[in-house]
CSV table of C-alpha atoms in Angstrom, one decimal:
chain,number,residue,atom,x,y,z
X,1,MET,CA,0.0,0.0,-0.4
X,2,MET,CA,1.6,3.4,-0.9
X,3,GLN,CA,1.8,6.2,1.8
X,4,ASN,CA,-1.0,8.2,-0.2
X,5,ASP,CA,-3.5,5.3,0.4
X,6,LEU,CA,-3.0,5.5,4.3
X,7,LEU,CA,-3.3,9.2,4.2
X,8,ASN,CA,-6.4,9.1,1.7
X,9,LEU,CA,-7.9,6.9,4.8
X,10,VAL,CA,-7.4,8.7,7.4
X,11,ASP,CA,-8.7,11.8,5.9
X,12,ARG,CA,-11.7,9.8,4.8
X,13,LEU,CA,-12.4,9.1,8.7
X,14,SER,CA,-11.7,12.8,9.3
X,15,ASP,CA,-14.1,14.5,6.5
X,16,ALA,CA,-16.7,11.9,7.8
X,17,GLY,CA,-15.9,13.5,11.6
X,18,VAL,CA,-14.7,10.5,13.4
X,19,GLU,CA,-13.7,10.5,16.3
X,20,PHE,CA,-10.2,8.7,16.2
X,21,VAL,CA,-6.4,8.9,17.8
X,22,ILE,CA,-3.7,7.0,14.7
X,23,ILE,CA,-1.8,4.6,16.8
X,24,GLY,CA,0.5,1.6,15.9
X,25,GLY,CA,2.9,1.8,13.2
X,26,LEU,CA,2.1,5.0,11.1
X,27,ALA,CA,1.7,6.8,14.6
X,28,GLY,CA,5.4,5.7,14.9
X,29,ILE,CA,6.0,7.0,11.4
X,30,ILE,CA,4.5,10.4,12.3
X,31,HIS,CA,6.4,10.3,15.0
X,32,GLY,CA,9.9,10.0,12.5
X,33,SER,CA,10.1,6.2,13.1
X,34,THR,CA,11.7,4.3,9.7
X,35,ARG,CA,9.4,1.5,10.0
X,36,THR,CA,6.9,0.6,7.1
X,37,THR,CA,3.2,-0.3,7.7
X,38,GLN,CA,1.1,-1.8,6.1
X,39,ASP,CA,-2.2,-0.8,7.4
X,40,ILE,CA,-3.5,1.7,9.8
X,41,ASP,CA,-4.2,1.4,13.5
X,42,ILE,CA,-6.4,3.6,15.3
X,43,CYS,CA,-8.4,3.6,18.8
X,44,CYS,CA,-12.0,4.8,18.5
X,45,LYS,CA,-14.8,5.6,20.4
X,46,PHE,CA,-16.6,2.8,20.0
X,47,THR,CA,-20.4,4.3,19.5
X,48,PRO,CA,-22.9,3.8,17.5
X,49,GLU,CA,-22.6,7.7,16.5
X,50,ASN,CA,-19.2,7.2,15.6
X,51,LEU,CA,-19.5,4.1,14.4
X,52,PHE,CA,-22.1,5.0,12.0
X,53,LYS,CA,-19.3,8.1,10.6
X,54,LEU,CA,-16.9,5.5,10.4
X,55,PHE,CA,-19.4,3.8,8.4
X,56,ALA,CA,-20.2,6.3,5.9
X,57,ALA,CA,-16.0,6.9,5.8
X,58,VAL,CA,-15.3,3.1,4.4
X,59,LYS,CA,-18.5,2.1,2.8
X,60,ASN,CA,-17.5,2.6,-0.4
X,61,THR,CA,-14.4,0.8,-0.3
X,62,ASN,CA,-15.8,-2.4,0.1
X,63,PRO,CA,-15.1,-3.0,3.7
X,64,VAL,CA,-15.0,-6.4,5.3
X,65,HIS,CA,-13.8,-8.2,8.3
X,66,ARG,CA,-10.5,-9.3,7.6
X,67,MET,CA,-10.2,-11.5,10.4
X,68,SER,CA,-13.5,-13.3,10.2
X,69,PRO,CA,-13.9,-16.5,8.2
X,70,ASN,CA,-15.6,-15.7,4.5
X,71,ARG,CA,-14.5,-12.1,5.3
X,72,PRO,CA,-18.3,-11.1,5.4
X,73,VAL,CA,-19.0,-7.1,3.9
X,74,LEU,CA,-19.2,-4.7,6.6
X,75,VAL,CA,-22.7,-3.8,7.6
X,76,LEU,CA,-24.0,-1.9,10.4
X,77,ASN,CA,-26.9,-0.9,11.5
X,78,SER,CA,-29.0,0.1,15.2
X,79,GLN,CA,-29.2,-3.8,15.5
X,80,ASN,CA,-25.5,-4.6,16.0
X,81,ALA,CA,-23.5,-0.8,16.4
X,82,ASP,CA,-23.2,-1.4,19.9
X,83,LYS,CA,-22.0,-4.8,19.8
X,84,PHE,CA,-18.2,-4.1,18.7
X,85,LYS,CA,-15.4,-3.8,20.4
X,86,ASN,CA,-12.8,-3.9,17.5
X,87,LEU,CA,-12.8,-3.6,14.4
X,88,TYR,CA,-9.9,-5.6,11.3
X,89,LEU,CA,-11.2,-4.1,7.7
X,90,ASP,CA,-9.9,-4.8,4.7
X,91,THR,CA,-11.1,-1.9,2.1
X,92,ASP,CA,-9.6,-1.2,-1.4
X,93,ILE,CA,-7.5,1.6,0.0
X,94,GLY,CA,-5.9,-0.6,2.5
X,95,GLN,CA,-6.4,-2.3,5.4
X,96,LEU,CA,-7.6,-0.7,8.8
X,97,ASP,CA,-7.7,-2.0,12.5
X,98,CYS,CA,-9.9,0.0,14.4
X,99,LEU,CA,-9.4,-0.7,18.4
X,100,GLY,CA,-11.8,0.5,21.1
X,101,GLU,CA,-8.7,0.3,23.6
X,102,VAL,CA,-4.5,0.4,23.7
X,103,GLN,CA,-2.8,-1.9,25.5
X,104,GLY,CA,-0.7,-0.3,28.2
X,105,ILE,CA,-2.6,3.4,28.0
X,106,GLY,CA,-6.7,2.4,28.4
X,107,ASN,CA,-9.8,2.8,26.7
X,108,PHE,CA,-10.4,5.7,23.9
X,109,ASP,CA,-11.3,8.4,27.0
X,110,GLU,CA,-7.5,7.7,28.3
X,111,VAL,CA,-5.8,7.5,24.8
X,112,CYS,CA,-7.3,10.9,24.0
X,113,LYS,CA,-5.8,11.6,27.0
X,114,ASN,CA,-2.2,10.9,26.0
X,115,ALA,CA,-2.4,12.0,22.4
X,116,ILE,CA,-1.2,15.0,20.8
X,117,SER,CA,-2.2,17.0,17.8
X,118,VAL,CA,-0.3,16.8,14.4
X,119,HIS,CA,-0.6,18.9,11.2
X,120,ILE,CA,-0.2,16.3,8.1
X,121,GLY,CA,-1.6,17.6,4.6
X,122,GLY,CA,-3.3,20.4,5.7
X,123,LYS,CA,-5.1,19.1,8.7
X,124,ASN,CA,-4.7,18.3,12.1
X,125,TYR,CA,-5.0,14.3,13.7
X,126,GLN,CA,-4.7,13.3,17.3
X,127,VAL,CA,-2.0,10.6,17.6
X,128,LEU,CA,-0.7,8.8,20.5
X,129,SER,CA,2.1,10.1,22.4
X,130,ILE,CA,5.8,9.0,22.0
X,131,ASP,CA,5.8,8.6,25.1
X,132,ALA,CA,2.3,6.6,25.3
X,133,LEU,CA,3.2,4.9,22.2
X,134,ILE,CA,6.6,3.7,23.4
X,135,LYS,CA,4.7,2.3,26.9
X,136,SER,CA,2.1,0.7,24.8
X,137,LYS,CA,4.8,-1.3,22.4
X,138,LYS,CA,6.4,-2.2,25.6
X,139,SER,CA,3.7,-3.9,27.0
X,140,LEU,CA,2.9,-5.7,23.4
X,141,ASN,CA,6.4,-6.5,23.7
X,142,ARG,CA,6.3,-8.2,20.5
X,143,PRO,CA,9.3,-8.7,18.1
X,144,THR,CA,8.1,-5.6,15.8
X,145,ASP,CA,7.6,-3.3,18.7
X,146,LYS,CA,11.1,-4.3,20.9
X,147,GLN,CA,12.3,-3.2,17.7
X,148,ASP,CA,9.9,0.2,17.7
X,149,VAL,CA,10.4,1.0,21.1
X,150,ILE,CA,14.4,1.2,20.5
X,151,GLN,CA,14.2,3.7,17.6
X,152,LEU,CA,11.2,5.5,19.2
X,153,GLN,CA,13.3,6.1,22.3
X,154,ALA,CA,16.4,7.1,20.2
X,155,ILE,CA,14.2,9.3,18.3
X,156,LYS,CA,13.0,11.1,21.5
X,157,GLN,CA,16.2,11.4,22.7
X,158,PHE,CA,17.7,13.1,19.7
X,159,ARG,CA,14.6,15.7,20.6
X,160,GLN,CA,15.5,16.5,23.8
X,161,GLU,CA,19.1,16.7,22.5
X,162,GLU,CA,18.2,19.0,20.4
X,163,LYS,CA,16.3,21.5,22.5
């Protein structure tokens, strides 16, 4: 996936008024990491209202549940809108992982408290702070996250030395 596709997907969410914070690999890249990512990870408010906005943002991109057998098309309605805790979607323009909480940080409200506003492509986005991203990746403790922590700590130290 091209970086422009990632930004297109993030723009769609923003334009639809979805309440979300960029987390994961894309957050690391925004902070200066050289890691590549094939998806967008967000933490979002899992209320029916917010999920309907998310659905409006992606509905014409053929969203399917990528973690479910047979990869069913995403259907959101008043009967199921309050049932989701996470969504793992494949769309025509990329993968979108929507989480209700971030390991090591907490639920959406806690994630928002640990987010910063970043200006990208003429718009402001909420992005998990570098400190919170490091904390989350340490708690996940997967091999890629361990590498991310090393790089993010170096970026943080470099920024502190520049001051």
